């Protein structure tokens, strides 16, 4: 295609966009509202998945060391624990550190258990290569000598992993469903726009214009409708997400949980929405024109 011809198609697309003002506004509104819904749910579900991963990674196996174990026995136990399959890292937590955690969680009244009155055990905290491996690691550790007790959450942790897996599956299905709904709604709205100009298309066809010559302005116009319709919700979601991220930082401070960082998350979600808008707008225009090019 010649540059001059393509420039003319762009010019015609702009003219048509403004000449059919209300239909263009209707199409842009449909794109904007649909992509706002898609972008919102996608952002929510991706952050739910992020928080679910944080919860999974926060689950660890705590191995309490028998009081009868001397320093050499503790070192031997540590080596044996490190050799368990799927153990990624191991950290020592003294009985005093364990008491400090309880005081931090439940109050200073537990200070009276300090010193020799401390009834707690020294412990090794094991992180696994995969959250689902915590049960197997816990069972292997509990069979070792000088192990007083092993904790990993038991049935609660197993239920947590099942719930997280279900949330991820449901989230993926919802996102796919919303994308299909977006394609359907936007394509049908653009189809109505094309239908209102069927006479114009038929006249161009009857005077000898080629299908490609007729199709290009509509394709470009549809792409512009998709672009404008995507930029509106994208701008709104960028500012909204940045605000939510800043506010959530105060509530999640000091924890191992956090929302997805705006950079690069907002860049990816913006590119995704703009890409979907342009593609669906252009595709909807071309697809809707097929019946009118058969004269």
GROMACS .gro file of C-alpha atoms in nm:
model
  295
    1UNK     CA    1   0.000   0.000   0.000
    2UNK     CA    2   0.132   0.347  -0.091
    3UNK     CA    3   0.211   0.590   0.189
    4UNK     CA    4  -0.023   0.847   0.033
    5UNK     CA    5  -0.308   0.596   0.022
    6UNK     CA    6  -0.250   0.489   0.382
    7UNK     CA    7  -0.240   0.854   0.494
    8UNK     CA    8  -0.573   0.905   0.320
    9UNK     CA    9  -0.721   0.607   0.501
   10UNK     CA   10  -0.611   0.755   0.834
   11UNK     CA   11  -0.759   1.092   0.740
   12UNK     CA   12  -1.087   0.929   0.636
   13UNK     CA   13  -1.097   0.730   0.959
   14UNK     CA   14  -1.059   1.048   1.167
   15UNK     CA   15  -1.329   1.225   0.968
   16UNK     CA   16  -1.563   0.930   1.007
   17UNK     CA   17  -1.493   0.911   1.379
   18UNK     CA   18  -1.610   1.270   1.430
   19UNK     CA   19  -1.884   1.264   1.163
   20UNK     CA   20  -2.054   0.970   1.336
   21UNK     CA   21  -2.018   1.135   1.675
   22UNK     CA   22  -2.284   0.962   1.883
   23UNK     CA   23  -2.216   0.616   1.745
   24UNK     CA   24  -1.844   0.669   1.806
   25UNK     CA   25  -1.918   0.778   2.162
   26UNK     CA   26  -2.135   0.471   2.212
   27UNK     CA   27  -1.861   0.241   2.083
   28UNK     CA   28  -1.591   0.411   2.292
   29UNK     CA   29  -1.814   0.390   2.601
   30UNK     CA   30  -1.870   0.019   2.545
   31UNK     CA   31  -1.497  -0.039   2.510
   32UNK     CA   32  -1.418   0.174   2.817
   33UNK     CA   33  -1.676   0.014   3.046
   34UNK     CA   34  -1.592  -0.339   2.937
   35UNK     CA   35  -1.217  -0.292   2.971
   36UNK     CA   36  -1.266  -0.121   3.307
   37UNK     CA   37  -1.436  -0.438   3.425
   38UNK     CA   38  -1.169  -0.660   3.270
   39UNK     CA   39  -0.882  -0.450   3.406
   40UNK     CA   40  -1.032  -0.427   3.755
   41UNK     CA   41  -1.091  -0.801   3.789
   42UNK     CA   42  -0.751  -0.881   3.638
   43UNK     CA   43  -0.579  -0.649   3.885
   44UNK     CA   44  -0.774  -0.791   4.179
   45UNK     CA   45  -0.710  -1.152   4.085
   46UNK     CA   46  -0.339  -1.099   4.016
   47UNK     CA   47  -0.300  -0.937   4.358
   48UNK     CA   48  -0.499  -1.214   4.523
   49UNK     CA   49  -0.259  -1.457   4.358
   50UNK     CA   50   0.037  -1.250   4.485
   51UNK     CA   51  -0.097  -1.247   4.842
   52UNK     CA   52  -0.170  -1.620   4.817
   53UNK     CA   53   0.191  -1.679   4.717
   54UNK     CA   54   0.306  -1.468   5.012
   55UNK     CA   55   0.091  -1.678   5.244
   56UNK     CA   56   0.232  -1.998   5.097
   57UNK     CA   57   0.588  -1.877   5.132
   58UNK     CA   58   0.521  -1.769   5.489
   59UNK     CA   59   0.438  -2.129   5.587
   60UNK     CA   60   0.740  -2.303   5.738
   61UNK     CA   61   0.828  -2.609   5.942
   62UNK     CA   62   0.936  -2.542   6.300
   63UNK     CA   63   1.139  -2.817   6.463
   64UNK     CA   64   1.169  -2.785   6.842
   65UNK     CA   65   1.491  -2.925   6.986
   66UNK     CA   66   1.478  -3.159   7.283
   67UNK     CA   67   1.614  -3.005   7.604
   68UNK     CA   68   1.848  -3.304   7.641
   69UNK     CA   69   2.038  -3.210   7.324
   70UNK     CA   70   2.378  -3.049   7.386
   71UNK     CA   71   2.556  -2.823   7.134
   72UNK     CA   72   2.707  -3.115   6.943
   73UNK     CA   73   2.370  -3.291   6.922
   74UNK     CA   74   2.208  -2.970   6.792
   75UNK     CA   75   2.470  -2.937   6.519
   76UNK     CA   76   2.420  -3.301   6.421
   77UNK     CA   77   2.043  -3.247   6.408
   78UNK     CA   78   2.090  -2.937   6.192
   79UNK     CA   79   2.299  -3.136   5.943
   80UNK     CA   80   2.035  -3.409   5.928
   81UNK     CA   81   1.760  -3.153   5.874
   82UNK     CA   82   1.954  -2.987   5.594
   83UNK     CA   83   1.981  -3.325   5.420
   84UNK     CA   84   1.603  -3.369   5.406
   85UNK     CA   85   1.476  -3.346   5.049
   86UNK     CA   86   1.313  -3.014   4.953
   87UNK     CA   87   1.459  -2.817   5.244
   88UNK     CA   88   1.569  -2.483   5.100
   89UNK     CA   89   1.701  -2.308   5.410
   90UNK     CA   90   1.724  -2.355   5.787
   91UNK     CA   91   1.737  -2.092   6.061
   92UNK     CA   92   1.807  -2.131   6.432
   93UNK     CA   93   1.569  -1.963   6.677
   94UNK     CA   94   1.668  -1.969   7.044
   95UNK     CA   95   1.418  -2.017   7.324
   96UNK     CA   96   1.463  -1.649   7.417
   97UNK     CA   97   1.379  -1.543   7.062
   98UNK     CA   98   1.073  -1.767   7.071
   99UNK     CA   99   0.963  -1.597   7.394
  100UNK     CA  100   1.016  -1.253   7.240
  101UNK     CA  101   0.781  -1.349   6.956
  102UNK     CA  102   0.513  -1.452   7.206
  103UNK     CA  103   0.556  -1.128   7.401
  104UNK     CA  104   0.529  -0.930   7.077
  105UNK     CA  105   0.207  -1.110   6.986
  106UNK     CA  106   0.031  -1.150   7.319
  107UNK     CA  107   0.169  -0.882   7.550
  108UNK     CA  108   0.432  -0.806   7.810
  109UNK     CA  109   0.267  -1.017   8.078
  110UNK     CA  110   0.471  -1.309   7.940
  111UNK     CA  111   0.790  -1.134   8.056
  112UNK     CA  112   0.767  -1.330   8.380
  113UNK     CA  113   0.874  -1.640   8.185
  114UNK     CA  114   1.211  -1.489   8.102
  115UNK     CA  115   1.547  -1.636   8.202
  116UNK     CA  116   1.550  -1.976   8.368
  117UNK     CA  117   1.169  -1.973   8.388
  118UNK     CA  118   1.145  -1.988   8.009
  119UNK     CA  119   0.957  -2.314   7.930
  120UNK     CA  120   1.012  -2.291   7.553
  121UNK     CA  121   1.249  -2.490   7.332
  122UNK     CA  122   1.523  -2.385   7.095
  123UNK     CA  123   1.403  -2.444   6.740
  124UNK     CA  124   1.510  -2.480   6.381
  125UNK     CA  125   1.285  -2.309   6.124
  126UNK     CA  126   1.284  -2.488   5.788
  127UNK     CA  127   1.175  -2.327   5.462
  128UNK     CA  128   1.091  -2.567   5.180
  129UNK     CA  129   1.152  -2.539   4.807
  130UNK     CA  130   0.776  -2.558   4.751
  131UNK     CA  131   0.495  -2.490   5.002
  132UNK     CA  132   0.332  -2.825   4.924
  133UNK     CA  133   0.643  -3.002   5.057
  134UNK     CA  134   0.598  -2.880   5.415
  135UNK     CA  135   0.403  -3.187   5.526
  136UNK     CA  136   0.660  -3.433   5.391
  137UNK     CA  137   0.946  -3.234   5.544
  138UNK     CA  138   0.765  -3.217   5.879
  139UNK     CA  139   0.710  -3.593   5.881
  140UNK     CA  140   1.075  -3.661   5.802
  141UNK     CA  141   1.194  -3.422   6.075
  142UNK     CA  142   0.964  -3.566   6.342
  143UNK     CA  143   1.131  -3.907   6.310
  144UNK     CA  144   1.477  -3.772   6.400
  145UNK     CA  145   1.653  -3.799   6.734
  146UNK     CA  146   1.645  -3.498   6.970
  147UNK     CA  147   1.332  -3.360   6.809
  148UNK     CA  148   1.077  -3.268   7.077
  149UNK     CA  149   0.800  -3.146   6.848
  150UNK     CA  150   0.736  -3.041   6.489
  151UNK     CA  151   0.483  -2.777   6.379
  152UNK     CA  152   0.380  -2.670   6.029
  153UNK     CA  153   0.008  -2.607   6.059
  154UNK     CA  154  -0.105  -2.962   5.988
  155UNK     CA  155  -0.452  -2.989   5.844
  156UNK     CA  156  -0.485  -2.608   5.847
  157UNK     CA  157  -0.185  -2.569   5.614
  158UNK     CA  158  -0.311  -2.846   5.385
  159UNK     CA  159  -0.651  -2.678   5.366
  160UNK     CA  160  -0.481  -2.345   5.296
  161UNK     CA  161  -0.293  -2.485   4.998
  162UNK     CA  162  -0.611  -2.641   4.859
  163UNK     CA  163  -0.799  -2.312   4.898
  164UNK     CA  164  -0.523  -2.114   4.728
  165UNK     CA  165  -0.515  -2.359   4.436
  166UNK     CA  166  -0.894  -2.324   4.401
  167UNK     CA  167  -0.874  -1.943   4.407
  168UNK     CA  168  -0.612  -1.945   4.133
  169UNK     CA  169  -0.819  -2.176   3.914
  170UNK     CA  170  -1.136  -1.973   3.962
  171UNK     CA  171  -0.945  -1.652   3.898
  172UNK     CA  172  -0.808  -1.781   3.568
  173UNK     CA  173  -1.156  -1.890   3.456
  174UNK     CA  174  -1.303  -1.549   3.547
  175UNK     CA  175  -1.034  -1.362   3.354
  176UNK     CA  176  -1.085  -1.577   3.044
  177UNK     CA  177  -1.462  -1.536   3.074
  178UNK     CA  178  -1.433  -1.158   3.104
  179UNK     CA  179  -1.210  -1.140   2.798
  180UNK     CA  180  -1.466  -1.338   2.597
  181UNK     CA  181  -1.743  -1.111   2.721
  182UNK     CA  182  -1.532  -0.809   2.624
  183UNK     CA  183  -1.483  -0.944   2.271
  184UNK     CA  184  -1.857  -1.010   2.237
  185UNK     CA  185  -1.980  -0.676   2.372
  186UNK     CA  186  -1.728  -0.457   2.193
  187UNK     CA  187  -1.760  -0.641   1.862
  188UNK     CA  188  -2.138  -0.615   1.869
  189UNK     CA  189  -2.130  -0.246   1.953
  190UNK     CA  190  -1.893  -0.177   1.664
  191UNK     CA  191  -2.110  -0.398   1.442
  192UNK     CA  192  -2.404  -0.166   1.513
  193UNK     CA  193  -2.185   0.129   1.414
  194UNK     CA  194  -2.092  -0.041   1.086
  195UNK     CA  195  -2.455  -0.139   1.020
  196UNK     CA  196  -2.565   0.223   1.049
  197UNK     CA  197  -2.328   0.302   0.760
  198UNK     CA  198  -2.416   0.006   0.538
  199UNK     CA  199  -2.549   0.234   0.264
  200UNK     CA  200  -2.217   0.419   0.250
  201UNK     CA  201  -2.029   0.088   0.216
  202UNK     CA  202  -2.263  -0.042  -0.056
  203UNK     CA  203  -2.228   0.276  -0.261
  204UNK     CA  204  -1.850   0.258  -0.245
  205UNK     CA  205  -1.865  -0.106  -0.351
  206UNK     CA  206  -2.099  -0.036  -0.643
  207UNK     CA  207  -1.881   0.241  -0.785
  208UNK     CA  208  -1.589  -0.003  -0.807
  209UNK     CA  209  -1.392   0.046  -0.487
  210UNK     CA  210  -1.190  -0.259  -0.388
  211UNK     CA  211  -1.269  -0.441  -0.069
  212UNK     CA  212  -0.930  -0.350   0.079
  213UNK     CA  213  -0.986   0.019   0.000
  214UNK     CA  214  -1.322   0.010   0.178
  215UNK     CA  215  -1.197  -0.200   0.468
  216UNK     CA  216  -0.888  -0.003   0.572
  217UNK     CA  217  -1.059   0.318   0.696
  218UNK     CA  218  -1.300   0.113   0.904
  219UNK     CA  219  -1.018  -0.100   1.043
  220UNK     CA  220  -0.823   0.213   1.144
  221UNK     CA  221  -1.137   0.374   1.285
  222UNK     CA  222  -1.212   0.062   1.489
  223UNK     CA  223  -0.854   0.057   1.617
  224UNK     CA  224  -0.884   0.424   1.722
  225UNK     CA  225  -1.213   0.353   1.898
  226UNK     CA  226  -1.046   0.066   2.082
  227UNK     CA  227  -0.743   0.281   2.169
  228UNK     CA  228  -0.948   0.572   2.307
  229UNK     CA  229  -1.182   0.335   2.487
  230UNK     CA  230  -0.883   0.160   2.649
  231UNK     CA  231  -0.698   0.477   2.753
  232UNK     CA  232  -0.990   0.603   2.962
  233UNK     CA  233  -1.018   0.305   3.203
  234UNK     CA  234  -0.641   0.255   3.195
  235UNK     CA  235  -0.579   0.608   3.323
  236UNK     CA  236  -0.844   0.565   3.592
  237UNK     CA  237  -0.706   0.229   3.709
  238UNK     CA  238  -0.346   0.357   3.719
  239UNK     CA  239  -0.433   0.637   3.962
  240UNK     CA  240  -0.669   0.416   4.164
  241UNK     CA  241  -0.417   0.134   4.201
  242UNK     CA  242  -0.137   0.372   4.300
  243UNK     CA  243  -0.364   0.515   4.572
  244UNK     CA  244  -0.462   0.168   4.700
  245UNK     CA  245  -0.098   0.055   4.699
  246UNK     CA  246   0.011   0.357   4.904
  247UNK     CA  247  -0.270   0.309   5.156
  248UNK     CA  248  -0.215  -0.068   5.187
  249UNK     CA  249   0.153  -0.011   5.262
  250UNK     CA  250   0.060   0.129   5.604
  251UNK     CA  251  -0.152  -0.174   5.692
  252UNK     CA  252   0.089  -0.437   5.560
  253UNK     CA  253   0.405  -0.275   5.697
  254UNK     CA  254   0.612  -0.517   5.903
  255UNK     CA  255   0.452  -0.825   5.745
  256UNK     CA  256   0.566  -1.059   5.470
  257UNK     CA  257   0.268  -0.959   5.257
  258UNK     CA  258   0.243  -0.687   4.992
  259UNK     CA  259   0.047  -0.595   4.681
  260UNK     CA  260   0.214  -0.609   4.342
  261UNK     CA  261   0.455  -0.320   4.297
  262UNK     CA  262   0.304  -0.053   4.066
  263UNK     CA  263   0.622  -0.064   3.860
  264UNK     CA  264   0.613  -0.276   3.644
  265UNK     CA  265   0.261  -0.406   3.722
  266UNK     CA  266   0.081  -0.093   3.598
  267UNK     CA  267   0.292  -0.089   3.282
  268UNK     CA  268   0.199  -0.448   3.200
  269UNK     CA  269  -0.172  -0.405   3.278
  270UNK     CA  270  -0.183  -0.081   3.076
  271UNK     CA  271  -0.019  -0.240   2.772
  272UNK     CA  272  -0.253  -0.536   2.803
  273UNK     CA  273  -0.567  -0.321   2.810
  274UNK     CA  274  -0.452  -0.096   2.526
  275UNK     CA  275  -0.357  -0.399   2.318
  276UNK     CA  276  -0.693  -0.566   2.382
  277UNK     CA  277  -0.880  -0.246   2.297
  278UNK     CA  278  -0.698  -0.189   1.967
  279UNK     CA  279  -0.723  -0.554   1.863
  280UNK     CA  280  -1.091  -0.593   1.945
  281UNK     CA  281  -1.176  -0.257   1.785
  282UNK     CA  282  -0.996  -0.340   1.461
  283UNK     CA  283  -1.115  -0.701   1.456
  284UNK     CA  284  -1.474  -0.601   1.531
  285UNK     CA  285  -1.476  -0.355   1.242
  286UNK     CA  286  -1.332  -0.597   0.985
  287UNK     CA  287  -1.547  -0.888   1.101
  288UNK     CA  288  -1.866  -0.678   1.095
  289UNK     CA  289  -1.802  -0.555   0.740
  290UNK     CA  290  -1.791  -0.894   0.571
  291UNK     CA  291  -2.161  -0.912   0.490
  292UNK     CA  292  -2.164  -0.561   0.339
  293UNK     CA  293  -1.875  -0.636   0.101
  294UNK     CA  294  -2.075  -0.909  -0.074
  295UNK     CA  295  -2.271  -0.710  -0.330
   0.00000   0.00000   0.00000
